[in-house]
PDB file of C-alpha atoms and ligand atoms in Angstrom:
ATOM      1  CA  UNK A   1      49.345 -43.112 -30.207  1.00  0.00           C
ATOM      2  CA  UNK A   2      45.922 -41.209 -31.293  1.00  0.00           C
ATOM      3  CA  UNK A   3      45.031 -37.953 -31.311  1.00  0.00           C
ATOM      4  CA  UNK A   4      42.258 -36.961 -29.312  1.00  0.00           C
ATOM      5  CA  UNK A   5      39.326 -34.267 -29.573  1.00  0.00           C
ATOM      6  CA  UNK A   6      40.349 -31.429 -27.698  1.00  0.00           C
ATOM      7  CA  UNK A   7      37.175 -29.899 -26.235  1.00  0.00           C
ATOM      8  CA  UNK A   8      35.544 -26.637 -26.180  1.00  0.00           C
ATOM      9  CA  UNK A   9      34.091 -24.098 -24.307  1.00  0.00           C
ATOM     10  CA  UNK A  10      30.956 -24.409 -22.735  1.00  0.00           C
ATOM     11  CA  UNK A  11      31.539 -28.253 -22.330  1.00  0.00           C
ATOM     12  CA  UNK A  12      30.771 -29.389 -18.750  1.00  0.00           C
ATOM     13  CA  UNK A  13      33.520 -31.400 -18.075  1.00  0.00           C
ATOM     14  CA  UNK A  14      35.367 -27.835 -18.369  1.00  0.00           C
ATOM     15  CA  UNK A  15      33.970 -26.770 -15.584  1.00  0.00           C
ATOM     16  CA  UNK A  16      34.336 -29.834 -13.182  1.00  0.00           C
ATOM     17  CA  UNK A  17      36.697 -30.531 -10.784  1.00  0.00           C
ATOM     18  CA  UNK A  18      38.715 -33.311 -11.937  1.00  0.00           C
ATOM     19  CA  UNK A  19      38.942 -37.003  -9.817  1.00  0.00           C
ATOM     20  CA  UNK A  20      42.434 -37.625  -8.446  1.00  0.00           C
ATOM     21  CA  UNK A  21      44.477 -39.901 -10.424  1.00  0.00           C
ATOM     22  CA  UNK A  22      45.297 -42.556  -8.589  1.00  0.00           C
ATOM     23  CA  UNK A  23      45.513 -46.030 -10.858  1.00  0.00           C
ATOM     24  CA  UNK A  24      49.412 -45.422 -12.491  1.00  0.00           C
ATOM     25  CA  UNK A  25      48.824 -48.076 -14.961  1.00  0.00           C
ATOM     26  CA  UNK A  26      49.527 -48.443 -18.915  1.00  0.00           C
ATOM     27  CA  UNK A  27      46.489 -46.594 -19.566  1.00  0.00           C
ATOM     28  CA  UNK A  28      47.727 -43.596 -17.847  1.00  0.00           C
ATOM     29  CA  UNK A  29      50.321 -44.164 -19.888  1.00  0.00           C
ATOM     30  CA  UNK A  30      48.584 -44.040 -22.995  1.00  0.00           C
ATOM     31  CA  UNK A  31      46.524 -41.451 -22.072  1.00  0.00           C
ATOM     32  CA  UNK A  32      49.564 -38.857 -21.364  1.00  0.00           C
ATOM     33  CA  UNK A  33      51.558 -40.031 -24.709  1.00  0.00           C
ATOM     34  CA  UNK A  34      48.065 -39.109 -26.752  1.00  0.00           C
ATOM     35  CA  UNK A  35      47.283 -35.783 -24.950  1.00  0.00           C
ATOM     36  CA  UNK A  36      51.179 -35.218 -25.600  1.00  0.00           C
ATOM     37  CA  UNK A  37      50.404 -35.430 -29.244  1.00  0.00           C
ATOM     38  CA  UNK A  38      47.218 -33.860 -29.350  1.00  0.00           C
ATOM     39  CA  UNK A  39      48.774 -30.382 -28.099  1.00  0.00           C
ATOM     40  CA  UNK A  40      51.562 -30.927 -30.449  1.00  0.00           C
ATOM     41  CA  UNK A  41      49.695 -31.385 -33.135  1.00  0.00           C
ATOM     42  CA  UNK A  42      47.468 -28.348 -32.263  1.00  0.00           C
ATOM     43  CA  UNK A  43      50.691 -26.219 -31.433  1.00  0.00           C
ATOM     44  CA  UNK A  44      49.786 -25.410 -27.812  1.00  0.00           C
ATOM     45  CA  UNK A  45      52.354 -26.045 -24.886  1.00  0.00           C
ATOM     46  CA  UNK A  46      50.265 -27.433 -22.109  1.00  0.00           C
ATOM     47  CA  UNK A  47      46.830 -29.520 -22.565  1.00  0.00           C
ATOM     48  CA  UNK A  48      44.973 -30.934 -19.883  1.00  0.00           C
ATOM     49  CA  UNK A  49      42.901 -33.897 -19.149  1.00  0.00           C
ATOM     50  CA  UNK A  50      39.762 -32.157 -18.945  1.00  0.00           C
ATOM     51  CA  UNK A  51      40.290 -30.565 -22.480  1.00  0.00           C
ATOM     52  CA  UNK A  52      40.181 -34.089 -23.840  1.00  0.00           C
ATOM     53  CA  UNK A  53      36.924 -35.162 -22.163  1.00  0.00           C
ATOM     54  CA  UNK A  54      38.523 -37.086 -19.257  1.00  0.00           C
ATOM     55  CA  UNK A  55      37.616 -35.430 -15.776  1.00  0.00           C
ATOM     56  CA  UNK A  56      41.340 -36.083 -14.212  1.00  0.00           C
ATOM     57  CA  UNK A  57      43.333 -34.372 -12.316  1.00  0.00           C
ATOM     58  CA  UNK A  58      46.115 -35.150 -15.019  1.00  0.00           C
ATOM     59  CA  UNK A  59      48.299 -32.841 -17.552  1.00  0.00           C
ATOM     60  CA  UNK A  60      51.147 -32.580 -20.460  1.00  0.00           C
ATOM     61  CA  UNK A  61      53.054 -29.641 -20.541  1.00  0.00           C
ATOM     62  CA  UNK A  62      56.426 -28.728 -22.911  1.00  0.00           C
ATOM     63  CA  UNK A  63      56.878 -25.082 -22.597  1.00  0.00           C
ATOM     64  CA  UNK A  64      60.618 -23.740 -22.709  1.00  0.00           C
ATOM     65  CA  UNK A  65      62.208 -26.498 -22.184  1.00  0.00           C
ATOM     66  CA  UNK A  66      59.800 -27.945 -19.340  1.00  0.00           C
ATOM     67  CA  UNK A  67      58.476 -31.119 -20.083  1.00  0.00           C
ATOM     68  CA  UNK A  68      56.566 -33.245 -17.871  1.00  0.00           C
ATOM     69  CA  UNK A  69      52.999 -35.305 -17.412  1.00  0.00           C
ATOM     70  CA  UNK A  70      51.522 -33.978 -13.916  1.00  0.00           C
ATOM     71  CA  UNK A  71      49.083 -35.780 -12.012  1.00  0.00           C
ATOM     72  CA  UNK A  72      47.521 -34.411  -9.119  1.00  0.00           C
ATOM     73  CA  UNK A  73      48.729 -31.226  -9.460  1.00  0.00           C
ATOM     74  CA  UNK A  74      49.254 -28.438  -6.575  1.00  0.00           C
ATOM     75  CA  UNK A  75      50.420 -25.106  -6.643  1.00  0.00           C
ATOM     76  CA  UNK A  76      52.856 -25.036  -3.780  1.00  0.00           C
ATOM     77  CA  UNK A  77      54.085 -21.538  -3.562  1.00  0.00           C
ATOM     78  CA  UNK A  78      53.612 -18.570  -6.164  1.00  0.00           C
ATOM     79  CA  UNK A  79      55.405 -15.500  -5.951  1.00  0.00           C
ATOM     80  CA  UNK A  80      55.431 -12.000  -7.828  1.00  0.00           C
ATOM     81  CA  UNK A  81      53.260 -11.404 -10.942  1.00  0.00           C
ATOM     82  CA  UNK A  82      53.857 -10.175 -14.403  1.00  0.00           C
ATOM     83  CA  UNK A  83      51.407  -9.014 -16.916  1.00  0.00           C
ATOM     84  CA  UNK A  84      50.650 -10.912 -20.618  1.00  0.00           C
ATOM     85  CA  UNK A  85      48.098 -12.616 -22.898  1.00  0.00           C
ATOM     86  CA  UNK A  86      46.564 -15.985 -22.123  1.00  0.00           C
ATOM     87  CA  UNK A  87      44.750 -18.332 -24.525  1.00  0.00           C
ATOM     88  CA  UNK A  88      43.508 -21.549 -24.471  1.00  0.00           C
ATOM     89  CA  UNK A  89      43.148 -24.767 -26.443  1.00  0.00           C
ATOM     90  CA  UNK A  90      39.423 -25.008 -25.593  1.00  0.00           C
ATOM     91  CA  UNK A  91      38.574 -21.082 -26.193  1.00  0.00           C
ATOM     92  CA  UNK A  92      39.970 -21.460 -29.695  1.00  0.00           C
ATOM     93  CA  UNK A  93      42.330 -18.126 -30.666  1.00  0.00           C
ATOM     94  CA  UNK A  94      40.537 -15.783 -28.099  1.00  0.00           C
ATOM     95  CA  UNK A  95      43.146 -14.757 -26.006  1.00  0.00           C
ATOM     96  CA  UNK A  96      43.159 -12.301 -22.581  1.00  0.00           C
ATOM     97  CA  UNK A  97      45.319  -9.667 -20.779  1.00  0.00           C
ATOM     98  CA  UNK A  98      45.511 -11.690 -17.345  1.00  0.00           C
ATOM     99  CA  UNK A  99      47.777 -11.310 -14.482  1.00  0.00           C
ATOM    100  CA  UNK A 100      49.994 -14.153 -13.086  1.00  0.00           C
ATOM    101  CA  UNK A 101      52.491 -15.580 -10.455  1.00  0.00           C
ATOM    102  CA  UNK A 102      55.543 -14.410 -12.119  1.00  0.00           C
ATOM    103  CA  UNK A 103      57.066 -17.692 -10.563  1.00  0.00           C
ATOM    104  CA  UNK A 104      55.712 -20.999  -9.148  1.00  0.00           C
ATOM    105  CA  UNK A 105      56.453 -24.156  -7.520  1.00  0.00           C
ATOM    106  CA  UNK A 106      54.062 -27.065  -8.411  1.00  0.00           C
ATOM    107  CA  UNK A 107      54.239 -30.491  -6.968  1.00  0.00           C
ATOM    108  CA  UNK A 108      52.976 -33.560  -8.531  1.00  0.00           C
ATOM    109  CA  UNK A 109      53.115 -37.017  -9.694  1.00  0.00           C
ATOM    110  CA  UNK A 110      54.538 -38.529 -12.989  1.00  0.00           C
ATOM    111  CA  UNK A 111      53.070 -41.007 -14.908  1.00  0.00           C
ATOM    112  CA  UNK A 112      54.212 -43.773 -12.751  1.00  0.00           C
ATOM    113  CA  UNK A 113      53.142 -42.169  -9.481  1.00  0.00           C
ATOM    114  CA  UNK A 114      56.526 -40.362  -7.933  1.00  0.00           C
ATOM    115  CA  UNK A 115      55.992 -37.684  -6.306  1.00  0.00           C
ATOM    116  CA  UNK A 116      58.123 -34.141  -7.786  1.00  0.00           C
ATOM    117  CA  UNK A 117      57.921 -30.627  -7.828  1.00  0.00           C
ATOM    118  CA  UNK A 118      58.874 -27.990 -10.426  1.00  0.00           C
ATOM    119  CA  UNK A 119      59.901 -24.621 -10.478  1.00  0.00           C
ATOM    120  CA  UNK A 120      58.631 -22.123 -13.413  1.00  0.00           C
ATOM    121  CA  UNK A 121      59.262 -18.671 -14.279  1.00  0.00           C
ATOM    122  CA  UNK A 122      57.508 -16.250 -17.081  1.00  0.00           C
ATOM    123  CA  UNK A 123      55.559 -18.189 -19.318  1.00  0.00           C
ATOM    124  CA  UNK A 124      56.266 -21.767 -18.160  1.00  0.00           C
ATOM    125  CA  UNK A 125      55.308 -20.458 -14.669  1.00  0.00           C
ATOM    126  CA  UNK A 126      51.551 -18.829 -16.473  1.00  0.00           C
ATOM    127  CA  UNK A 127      51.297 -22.430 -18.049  1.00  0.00           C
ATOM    128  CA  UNK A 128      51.947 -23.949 -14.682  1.00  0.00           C
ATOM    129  CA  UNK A 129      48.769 -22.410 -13.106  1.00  0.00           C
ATOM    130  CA  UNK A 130      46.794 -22.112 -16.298  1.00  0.00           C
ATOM    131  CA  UNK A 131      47.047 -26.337 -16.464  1.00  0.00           C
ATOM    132  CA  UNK A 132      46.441 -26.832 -12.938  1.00  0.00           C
ATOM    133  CA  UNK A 133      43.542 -24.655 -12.829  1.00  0.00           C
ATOM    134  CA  UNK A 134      42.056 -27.078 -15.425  1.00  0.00           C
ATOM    135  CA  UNK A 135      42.176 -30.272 -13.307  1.00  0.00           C
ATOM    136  CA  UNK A 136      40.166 -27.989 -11.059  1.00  0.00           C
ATOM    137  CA  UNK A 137      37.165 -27.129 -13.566  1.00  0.00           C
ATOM    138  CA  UNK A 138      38.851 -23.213 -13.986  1.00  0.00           C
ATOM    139  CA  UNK A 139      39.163 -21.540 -17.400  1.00  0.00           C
ATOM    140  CA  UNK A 140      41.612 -18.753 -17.665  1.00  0.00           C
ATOM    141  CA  UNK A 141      38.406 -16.595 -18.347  1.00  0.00           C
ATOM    142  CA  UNK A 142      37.800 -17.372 -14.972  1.00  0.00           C
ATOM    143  CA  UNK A 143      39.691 -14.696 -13.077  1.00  0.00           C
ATOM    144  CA  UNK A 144      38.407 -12.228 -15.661  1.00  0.00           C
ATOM    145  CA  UNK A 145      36.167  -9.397 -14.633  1.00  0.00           C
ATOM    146  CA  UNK A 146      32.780 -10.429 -15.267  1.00  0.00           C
ATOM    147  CA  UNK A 147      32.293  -7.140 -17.693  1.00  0.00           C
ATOM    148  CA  UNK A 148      35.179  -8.856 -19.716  1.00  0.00           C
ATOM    149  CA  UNK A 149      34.336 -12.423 -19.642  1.00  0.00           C
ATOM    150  CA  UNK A 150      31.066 -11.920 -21.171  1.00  0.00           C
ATOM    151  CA  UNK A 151      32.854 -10.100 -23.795  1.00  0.00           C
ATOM    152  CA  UNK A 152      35.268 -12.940 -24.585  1.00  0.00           C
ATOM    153  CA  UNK A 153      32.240 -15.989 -24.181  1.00  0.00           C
ATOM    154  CA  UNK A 154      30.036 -13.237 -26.564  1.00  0.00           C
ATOM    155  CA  UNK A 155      33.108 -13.356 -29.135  1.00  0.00           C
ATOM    156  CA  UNK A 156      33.503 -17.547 -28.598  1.00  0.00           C
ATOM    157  CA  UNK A 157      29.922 -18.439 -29.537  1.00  0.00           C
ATOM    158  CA  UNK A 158      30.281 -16.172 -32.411  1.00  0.00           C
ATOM    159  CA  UNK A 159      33.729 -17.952 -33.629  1.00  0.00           C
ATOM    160  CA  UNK A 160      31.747 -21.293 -32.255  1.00  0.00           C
ATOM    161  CA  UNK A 161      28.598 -20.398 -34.779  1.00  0.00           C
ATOM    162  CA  UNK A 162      30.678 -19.259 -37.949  1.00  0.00           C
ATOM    163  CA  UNK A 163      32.396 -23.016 -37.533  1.00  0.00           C
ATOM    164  CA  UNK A 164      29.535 -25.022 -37.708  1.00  0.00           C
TER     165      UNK A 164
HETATM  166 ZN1   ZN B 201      43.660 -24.107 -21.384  1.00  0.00          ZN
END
């Protein structure tokens, strides 16, 4: 196993929709076991494809208990809403008030291409939708008003500019 760079806001591939997965092969494999270790080893509980350079439509998630590798992700049904911070791997510790499904239903394939679905509530449910939204080029500061996204991509490039 390796671990890879995660990326970081502005990066393109953040931004693009990610290709289908479609070859379950040992490089899939490999792939999933070092984005596994990669968001252990930067203590975040979901990490997608995208984040690591690779335009897929491919994550790892282990929040609360839910562990799985998700290719080709969907949203199939979402239902209530609850209120919270979100943050992101690739938006370093900036996080956001933002408004979510309080519970979702996601289908998808594992690593060997079988089809499942999942059910989340709470914060597995916010990771659900915050990983999918990934494989489809979305940032969480996405759904922001524009008045406070600028805010938060002001703030990055600051926290971007005092790193380098
Ligand atoms: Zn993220």
């Amino acid at each position: 196993m390796a671990l890879l760079n995660i990326v970081s806001y502005p990066a393109s591939v953040l931004a693009t929709v990610g290709t289908a997965v479609e070859k379950f092969d040992e490089s899939l494999e490999r792939l999933a076991a070092d984005m596994f270790e990669t968001m252990y080893a930067a203590h975040g509980v979901g990490l997608a494809a995208p984040q690591v350079g690779r335009s897929l439509q491919l994550f790892v998630m282990d929040c609360e208990g839910t562990k799985i590798v998700a290719a080709n992700p969907v949203i199939l049904s979402a239902e209530g809403e609850q209120g919270g911070d979100e943050a992101c791997l690739s938006l370093g510790s900036l996080g956001a008030e933002l408004r979510r499904p309080a519970e979702v239903r996601l289908g998808a394939q594992d690593v060997h291409g079988n089809s499942f679905e999942v059910e989340g509530r709470g914060l597995t449910a916010r990771c659900l939708v915050h990983e999918t939204d990934h494989c489809n080029g979305l940032l969480f500061i996405d759904h922001l008003s524009p008045l406070r996204r600028d805010m938060l991509k002001r703030k990055f490039r600051k926290v971007l500019k005092r790193e380098r």
